Amino acid sequence: MSRKTFYITTPIYYPSGKLHIGHSYTTVAADAMARYKRLQGYDVMFLTGTDEHGQKIQRVAAENGVTPKEYVDNIVSGIKDLWKMMKITYDKFIRTTGEEHVATVQKIFRMLYDKGDIYKSEYEGWYCTPCESFWTETQLVDGKCPDCGRPVERTREESYFFRLSKYQDRLIKHIEENPDFIQPVSRRNEMLNNFLRPGLEDLCVSRTSFNWGIPVTFDEKHVVYVWIDALSNYITALGYLSDNDAAFKKYWPADVHLVGKEIVRFHTIIWPAMLMALDLPLPKQVFGHGWLVLEGGKMSKSKGNVVDPVVLIEKYGLDAIRYFLLREVPFGADGVFSNEALINRINSDLANDLGNLVSRTVAMIKKYFDGQLPGQGEEGEFDADLKKELLALKPKTEELLDNLQFSLALTEIWKAISRTNKYIDETMPWVLAKDESRKGRLAAVLYNLAESIRIVSILLQPFMPETPAKIWNQLAIDSDETGWESAGQWGVYKPTRPVQPGVIIFPRIDVEKELESLAAITPDAATGKPAKKEQEQKEAQDAKTTVSDEKAQITIDDFAKLDLRVAKVLAAEKVEKSDKLLKLRLRVGAEERQVVSGIARHYSPEELVGKTVVLVANLKPARLRGIESQGMILAAASEDDSLLSLITVDKDISDGTKVS
């Protein structure tokens, strides 16, 4: 009987520089899912790889004095080393420079051209090289790329176009009839309301302004652009249109594409339309997870504010980092990375809860029974409750993992760990040990602890590849006691061999000392702030530039960069532990904004509600006291700040109205 298949993919990463912890986040999640399905008995195909063509690669390679292929070969080698270090169990690593991929992409391009779904025309517009995206004038934000905020270049060239607009209605129908196709729901709504229903334009799918790419076979001054080149990897990796397409027939359609939220549009609109044009089934699901960001904003290779996973793994071990990535943030939402959060997770969850539970249990079996429990024990109070919780754990974990809810699955596992630790306090084995007549009860208590740990350790395997084996070694758990299905059974643990006390699995960390150590190693990456010396230089420069209050003259173009909007104050409250800050909720037309303002000494929250103020709407969000502020409200203040007055609108003007 053939096994059920499961096909999962990560995005193929762009090798313009070293990968950071955000890339690891996606890949670790995919790896956890692949491991889980293998444990369940599925025939898994797990694909990852690199997207190696495009103008940016060509430029970076030239800057480094090497060919594009030499440049990407070096970067890809580092990526593979990182995945090996993180024990990523991918089944195939695809590179878009691979011969099979190149040949198949050329076939796909020709097929779509012959069908009339690709045609030649001319393109003129604004191009963002890092994002590899074209934009119209109206789509730009302050004259820059709306996705990344970087400068764009005016481009005009002959291009081939894919008839994306042809598939608009069919895409809408598919998404509406298959509610799980795009997850989370917020991403589905965004695709429908912001892109599909307003209308799709045909898509530029070739370039002539650079040559680092796959040539169009029938017009070789053109190279195939990223959409058809990169997105096709999910089927070219399986042998689509090749002499050996057995894997394609076996695994396609994909069960889930895991992608970051910034590329959901490409995977849920462009990619499905391409598949429709090729008469191929669509993937079952595209899951767009959130960003792992620093307090200063999104990690970016170009900004240099990235966290190197290698540094963290070397300091804390692989499982600690994998656990943090999958536990800290609900999968789908944005989360903030900080050194403090990482260390607190390690200390609280791994050292105190799990590590201490294993150490105490092994130590008590060693102390009270010379390392090996007797076969029989005496049942007692609290046993049934513990068993009930542990036996409910496997179905709970499976349900959450099937929905890619890694954080919630780990939360459930940790509830069971906490319950087991509580069981120690309830039964008090150290008291039982003092009474020889209670040896049977003591044996039962310690057996229940060992069995609970066995169940937990099995369910931890998808998340933490190293820790379960360490636990099994210390508790002398045999391999025939660690099958996935046995996590749903009680009484599997056989104390036939003595336990083996070992090193502490997760030692506690001195928080203060460790934070100092991390800041010294990765000052920029870990905090999102400049190094100390750089910061001092910046402050000195700032002091020089603020000696005078006089500002340099600006042009009307400078002023036009400001987006000033009328806003209505809906609610206001004081920020905890701050005398100056108020948190405001503003209505700005159809949207609501949260703004933190330093006006608490001049206005009470009550007198602000209902006021109509002026908001700088396009100010980059900032965090004050850990609260995100989405803009700034305008006010006038006396020289000594003793008086302050908000700029308000004295007539009935609708909120959201532009101020000019």
mmCIF file of C-alpha atoms in Angstrom, residues 113-354:
data_model
loop_
_atom_site.group_PDB
_atom_site.id
_atom_site.type_symbol
_atom_site.label_atom_id
_atom_site.label_comp_id
_atom_site.label_asym_id
_atom_site.label_seq_id
_atom_site.Cartn_x
_atom_site.Cartn_y
_atom_site.Cartn_z
ATOM 1 C CA TYR A 113 3.612 31.987 -26.092
ATOM 2 C CA ASP A 114 2.210 29.386 -28.466
ATOM 3 C CA LYS A 115 -1.116 29.483 -26.563
ATOM 4 C CA GLY A 116 -1.296 33.253 -26.937
ATOM 5 C CA ASP A 117 -0.954 33.814 -23.181
ATOM 6 C CA ILE A 118 2.392 35.541 -23.745
ATOM 7 C CA TYR A 119 2.722 38.350 -26.304
ATOM 8 C CA LYS A 120 5.337 40.973 -27.244
ATOM 9 C CA SER A 121 4.825 44.671 -26.512
ATOM 10 C CA GLU A 122 6.696 47.578 -24.955
ATOM 11 C CA TYR A 123 6.938 48.524 -21.293
ATOM 12 C CA GLU A 124 7.596 51.889 -19.726
ATOM 13 C CA GLY A 125 7.495 52.365 -16.001
ATOM 14 C CA TRP A 126 9.352 52.586 -12.741
ATOM 15 C CA TYR A 127 11.506 49.611 -11.757
ATOM 16 C CA CYS A 128 12.749 48.613 -8.299
ATOM 17 C CA THR A 129 15.862 46.479 -8.670
ATOM 18 C CA PRO A 130 15.901 44.928 -5.134
ATOM 19 C CA CYS A 131 12.233 43.892 -5.395
ATOM 20 C CA GLU A 132 12.446 43.158 -9.122
ATOM 21 C CA SER A 133 9.089 44.884 -9.565
ATOM 22 C CA PHE A 134 7.643 47.403 -12.011
ATOM 23 C CA TRP A 135 5.384 50.180 -10.719
ATOM 24 C CA THR A 136 3.191 52.846 -12.254
ATOM 25 C CA GLU A 137 3.519 56.480 -11.264
ATOM 26 C CA THR A 138 0.432 56.313 -9.048
ATOM 27 C CA GLN A 139 1.683 53.222 -7.231
ATOM 28 C CA LEU A 140 4.878 54.887 -6.035
ATOM 29 C CA VAL A 141 5.006 56.267 -2.489
ATOM 30 C CA ASP A 142 6.942 59.523 -2.319
ATOM 31 C CA GLY A 143 8.484 58.560 -5.615
ATOM 32 C CA LYS A 144 9.856 55.316 -4.189
ATOM 33 C CA CYS A 145 9.014 51.625 -4.310
ATOM 34 C CA PRO A 146 5.799 51.000 -2.316
ATOM 35 C CA ASP A 147 7.099 47.615 -1.096
ATOM 36 C CA CYS A 148 10.581 48.449 0.188
ATOM 37 C CA GLY A 149 10.790 52.266 0.099
ATOM 38 C CA ARG A 150 13.946 52.285 -2.027
ATOM 39 C CA PRO A 151 14.603 54.479 -5.095
ATOM 40 C CA VAL A 152 13.240 53.309 -8.462
ATOM 41 C CA GLU A 153 14.573 53.718 -11.993
ATOM 42 C CA ARG A 154 12.674 54.840 -15.084
ATOM 43 C CA THR A 155 12.716 51.961 -17.524
ATOM 44 C CA ARG A 156 11.488 51.646 -21.101
ATOM 45 C CA GLU A 157 12.073 48.520 -23.087
ATOM 46 C CA GLU A 158 10.562 45.940 -25.394
ATOM 47 C CA SER A 159 9.109 43.105 -23.342
ATOM 48 C CA TYR A 160 6.993 40.005 -23.475
ATOM 49 C CA PHE A 161 3.812 40.114 -21.391
ATOM 50 C CA PHE A 162 1.759 37.405 -19.718
ATOM 51 C CA ARG A 163 -2.040 37.823 -19.998
ATOM 52 C CA LEU A 164 -2.576 37.970 -16.233
ATOM 53 C CA SER A 165 -5.804 39.938 -16.687
ATOM 54 C CA LYS A 166 -7.319 36.982 -18.572
ATOM 55 C CA TYR A 167 -7.353 34.911 -15.366
ATOM 56 C CA GLN A 168 -8.700 37.533 -12.969
ATOM 57 C CA ASP A 169 -12.275 36.240 -12.704
ATOM 58 C CA ARG A 170 -11.178 32.630 -12.547
ATOM 59 C CA LEU A 171 -8.750 33.445 -9.707
ATOM 60 C CA ILE A 172 -11.426 35.276 -7.718
ATOM 61 C CA LYS A 173 -13.781 32.308 -8.133
ATOM 62 C CA HIS A 174 -11.126 29.840 -6.993
ATOM 63 C CA ILE A 175 -10.204 31.858 -3.904
ATOM 64 C CA GLU A 176 -13.849 32.346 -2.921
ATOM 65 C CA GLU A 177 -14.674 28.661 -3.407
ATOM 66 C CA ASN A 178 -11.540 27.443 -1.590
ATOM 67 C CA PRO A 179 -11.298 29.460 1.653
ATOM 68 C CA ASP A 180 -8.171 27.582 2.810
ATOM 69 C CA PHE A 181 -6.238 28.381 -0.371
ATOM 70 C CA ILE A 182 -4.774 31.590 1.102
ATOM 71 C CA GLN A 183 -4.007 31.675 4.814
ATOM 72 C CA PRO A 184 -4.238 33.466 7.166
ATOM 73 C CA VAL A 185 -7.631 34.974 6.325
ATOM 74 C CA SER A 186 -6.220 38.516 6.453
ATOM 75 C CA ARG A 187 -3.932 37.716 3.511
ATOM 76 C CA ARG A 188 -6.860 36.291 1.509
ATOM 77 C CA ASN A 189 -8.898 39.422 2.074
ATOM 78 C CA GLU A 190 -5.929 41.599 1.112
ATOM 79 C CA MET A 191 -5.441 39.774 -2.190
ATOM 80 C CA LEU A 192 -9.115 39.950 -3.092
ATOM 81 C CA ASN A 193 -9.788 43.531 -2.062
ATOM 82 C CA ASN A 194 -6.493 45.237 -2.908
ATOM 83 C CA PHE A 195 -5.451 43.451 -6.087
ATOM 84 C CA LEU A 196 -7.960 41.139 -7.728
ATOM 85 C CA ARG A 197 -11.250 43.007 -7.495
ATOM 86 C CA PRO A 198 -9.755 46.414 -8.501
ATOM 87 C CA GLY A 199 -8.483 44.671 -11.670
ATOM 88 C CA LEU A 200 -5.278 43.015 -12.893
ATOM 89 C CA GLU A 201 -2.916 44.302 -15.560
ATOM 90 C CA ASP A 202 -0.897 42.064 -17.856
ATOM 91 C CA LEU A 203 2.528 41.194 -16.489
ATOM 92 C CA CYS A 204 5.968 41.928 -17.942
ATOM 93 C CA VAL A 205 7.776 38.557 -18.140
ATOM 94 C CA SER A 206 10.988 39.326 -20.032
ATOM 95 C CA ARG A 207 13.827 41.867 -19.900
ATOM 96 C CA THR A 208 16.409 43.182 -22.345
ATOM 97 C CA SER A 209 18.273 45.622 -20.085
ATOM 98 C CA PHE A 210 20.382 42.852 -18.517
ATOM 99 C CA ASN A 211 21.446 39.364 -19.597
ATOM 100 C CA TRP A 212 21.898 37.410 -16.352
ATOM 101 C CA GLY A 213 18.943 35.125 -16.784
ATOM 102 C CA ILE A 214 17.399 32.397 -18.919
ATOM 103 C CA PRO A 215 17.343 33.338 -22.626
ATOM 104 C CA VAL A 216 14.037 33.216 -24.499
ATOM 105 C CA THR A 217 14.763 30.514 -27.070
ATOM 106 C CA PHE A 218 13.017 32.222 -29.971
ATOM 107 C CA ASP A 219 14.168 35.779 -29.164
ATOM 108 C CA GLU A 220 17.520 35.630 -27.381
ATOM 109 C CA LYS A 221 17.956 39.341 -26.723
ATOM 110 C CA HIS A 222 15.257 38.735 -24.074
ATOM 111 C CA VAL A 223 15.807 36.900 -20.788
ATOM 112 C CA VAL A 224 12.928 35.319 -18.892
ATOM 113 C CA TYR A 225 11.921 37.566 -16.033
ATOM 114 C CA VAL A 226 11.638 36.476 -12.397
ATOM 115 C CA TRP A 227 7.944 35.537 -12.386
ATOM 116 C CA ILE A 228 8.150 32.657 -14.809
ATOM 117 C CA ASP A 229 11.738 31.808 -13.908
ATOM 118 C CA ALA A 230 11.560 31.704 -10.097
ATOM 119 C CA LEU A 231 7.936 30.680 -9.529
ATOM 120 C CA SER A 232 8.259 27.697 -11.864
ATOM 121 C CA ASN A 233 10.793 26.121 -9.489
ATOM 122 C CA TYR A 234 8.022 24.355 -7.577
ATOM 123 C CA ILE A 235 7.297 22.152 -10.602
ATOM 124 C CA THR A 236 10.647 22.125 -12.402
ATOM 125 C CA ALA A 237 12.184 20.619 -9.221
ATOM 126 C CA LEU A 238 9.791 17.682 -9.653
ATOM 127 C CA GLY A 239 10.724 17.045 -13.265
ATOM 128 C CA TYR A 240 7.778 18.744 -14.983
ATOM 129 C CA LEU A 241 8.108 18.512 -18.801
ATOM 130 C CA SER A 242 11.256 16.384 -18.418
ATOM 131 C CA ASP A 243 11.942 12.774 -19.374
ATOM 132 C CA ASN A 244 11.712 11.878 -15.684
ATOM 133 C CA ASP A 245 8.483 13.395 -14.339
ATOM 134 C CA ALA A 246 7.615 10.651 -11.841
ATOM 135 C CA ALA A 247 8.095 13.017 -8.872
ATOM 136 C CA PHE A 248 5.815 15.606 -10.487
ATOM 137 C CA LYS A 249 3.068 13.027 -10.980
ATOM 138 C CA LYS A 250 3.563 11.813 -7.418
ATOM 139 C CA TYR A 251 3.728 15.045 -5.410
ATOM 140 C CA TRP A 252 1.986 17.828 -7.366
ATOM 141 C CA PRO A 253 -0.081 19.762 -6.384
ATOM 142 C CA ALA A 254 1.840 21.079 -3.396
ATOM 143 C CA ASP A 255 0.130 20.749 -0.044
ATOM 144 C CA VAL A 256 1.496 24.081 1.135
ATOM 145 C CA HIS A 257 3.760 26.879 -0.082
ATOM 146 C CA LEU A 258 5.236 28.639 2.970
ATOM 147 C CA VAL A 259 6.107 32.255 2.105
ATOM 148 C CA GLY A 260 6.688 35.581 3.836
ATOM 149 C CA LYS A 261 3.765 37.991 3.687
ATOM 150 C CA GLU A 262 5.649 40.326 1.315
ATOM 151 C CA ILE A 263 5.499 37.749 -1.515
ATOM 152 C CA VAL A 264 1.970 36.420 -0.972
ATOM 153 C CA ARG A 265 0.762 38.421 -3.983
ATOM 154 C CA PHE A 266 3.174 36.684 -6.340
ATOM 155 C CA HIS A 267 2.245 33.223 -5.043
ATOM 156 C CA THR A 268 -1.521 33.682 -4.912
ATOM 157 C CA ILE A 269 -2.113 35.700 -8.078
ATOM 158 C CA ILE A 270 0.749 35.371 -10.577
ATOM 159 C CA TRP A 271 1.677 31.752 -9.827
ATOM 160 C CA PRO A 272 -1.891 30.349 -9.859
ATOM 161 C CA ALA A 273 -2.612 32.233 -13.104
ATOM 162 C CA MET A 274 0.481 30.646 -14.679
ATOM 163 C CA LEU A 275 -0.700 27.214 -13.554
ATOM 164 C CA MET A 276 -4.156 27.866 -14.977
ATOM 165 C CA ALA A 277 -2.559 28.825 -18.285
ATOM 166 C CA LEU A 278 -0.581 25.548 -18.202
ATOM 167 C CA ASP A 279 -3.754 23.566 -17.347
ATOM 168 C CA LEU A 280 -2.198 22.364 -14.095
ATOM 169 C CA PRO A 281 -3.837 21.998 -10.662
ATOM 170 C CA LEU A 282 -3.212 24.785 -8.165
ATOM 171 C CA PRO A 283 -1.382 24.269 -4.857
ATOM 172 C CA LYS A 284 -3.711 23.366 -2.026
ATOM 173 C CA GLN A 285 -2.580 26.228 0.195
ATOM 174 C CA VAL A 286 -0.322 29.276 0.295
ATOM 175 C CA PHE A 287 0.467 30.346 3.862
ATOM 176 C CA GLY A 288 1.873 33.864 4.261
ATOM 177 C CA HIS A 289 3.552 34.175 7.628
ATOM 178 C CA GLY A 290 4.491 37.456 9.291
ATOM 179 C CA TRP A 291 7.890 39.054 9.719
ATOM 180 C CA LEU A 292 10.341 38.532 12.518
ATOM 181 C CA VAL A 293 11.442 42.112 13.044
ATOM 182 C CA LEU A 294 13.810 44.066 15.221
ATOM 183 C CA GLU A 295 12.486 46.846 17.408
ATOM 184 C CA GLY A 296 13.818 49.291 14.833
ATOM 185 C CA GLY A 297 11.858 47.691 11.993
ATOM 186 C CA LYS A 298 12.074 44.878 9.445
ATOM 187 C CA MET A 299 15.398 43.087 9.060
ATOM 188 C CA SER A 300 17.052 43.871 5.770
ATOM 189 C CA LYS A 301 20.325 42.777 4.188
ATOM 190 C CA SER A 302 20.625 46.171 2.530
ATOM 191 C CA LYS A 303 20.209 47.966 5.881
ATOM 192 C CA GLY A 304 22.671 45.674 7.595
ATOM 193 C CA ASN A 305 20.337 45.258 10.597
ATOM 194 C CA VAL A 306 20.178 41.490 10.476
ATOM 195 C CA VAL A 307 20.598 38.815 13.117
ATOM 196 C CA ASP A 308 23.047 36.075 12.179
ATOM 197 C CA PRO A 309 21.595 32.685 13.179
ATOM 198 C CA VAL A 310 25.074 31.122 13.238
ATOM 199 C CA VAL A 311 26.119 33.369 16.144
ATOM 200 C CA LEU A 312 23.024 32.434 18.147
ATOM 201 C CA ILE A 313 23.269 28.695 17.468
ATOM 202 C CA GLU A 314 26.908 28.620 18.492
ATOM 203 C CA LYS A 315 26.064 30.345 21.785
ATOM 204 C CA TYR A 316 22.826 28.631 22.782
ATOM 205 C CA GLY A 317 22.513 25.465 20.733
ATOM 206 C CA LEU A 318 20.289 24.616 17.796
ATOM 207 C CA ASP A 319 17.196 23.484 19.677
ATOM 208 C CA ALA A 320 17.008 26.636 21.775
ATOM 209 C CA ILE A 321 16.980 28.783 18.640
ATOM 210 C CA ARG A 322 14.493 26.569 16.789
ATOM 211 C CA TYR A 323 12.233 26.564 19.845
ATOM 212 C CA PHE A 324 12.355 30.352 20.142
ATOM 213 C CA LEU A 325 11.554 30.896 16.467
ATOM 214 C CA LEU A 326 8.545 28.596 16.530
ATOM 215 C CA ARG A 327 7.227 29.471 20.013
ATOM 216 C CA GLU A 328 7.696 33.216 20.351
ATOM 217 C CA VAL A 329 5.356 34.388 17.599
ATOM 218 C CA PRO A 330 1.983 32.980 16.447
ATOM 219 C CA PHE A 331 2.660 31.777 12.900
ATOM 220 C CA GLY A 332 1.089 34.300 10.561
ATOM 221 C CA ALA A 333 1.586 37.353 12.786
ATOM 222 C CA ASP A 334 4.556 39.720 12.978
ATOM 223 C CA GLY A 335 6.862 39.312 15.930
ATOM 224 C CA VAL A 336 9.751 41.206 17.476
ATOM 225 C CA PHE A 337 13.146 39.598 17.917
ATOM 226 C CA SER A 338 15.204 40.703 20.893
ATOM 227 C CA ASN A 339 18.077 39.176 22.814
ATOM 228 C CA GLU A 340 16.164 39.586 26.053
ATOM 229 C CA ALA A 341 13.130 37.685 24.758
ATOM 230 C CA LEU A 342 15.385 34.865 23.538
ATOM 231 C CA ILE A 343 17.247 34.489 26.824
ATOM 232 C CA ASN A 344 14.044 34.665 28.869
ATOM 233 C CA ARG A 345 12.522 31.880 26.758
ATOM 234 C CA ILE A 346 15.592 29.734 27.255
ATOM 235 C CA ASN A 347 15.622 30.307 31.016
ATOM 236 C CA SER A 348 11.907 30.040 31.645
ATOM 237 C CA ASP A 349 10.684 27.367 29.229
ATOM 238 C CA LEU A 350 13.737 25.278 28.454
ATOM 239 C CA ALA A 351 15.864 25.467 31.606
ATOM 240 C CA ASN A 352 13.222 25.866 34.333
ATOM 241 C CA ASP A 353 10.313 23.874 32.879
ATOM 242 C CA LEU A 354 11.655 21.127 30.604
#
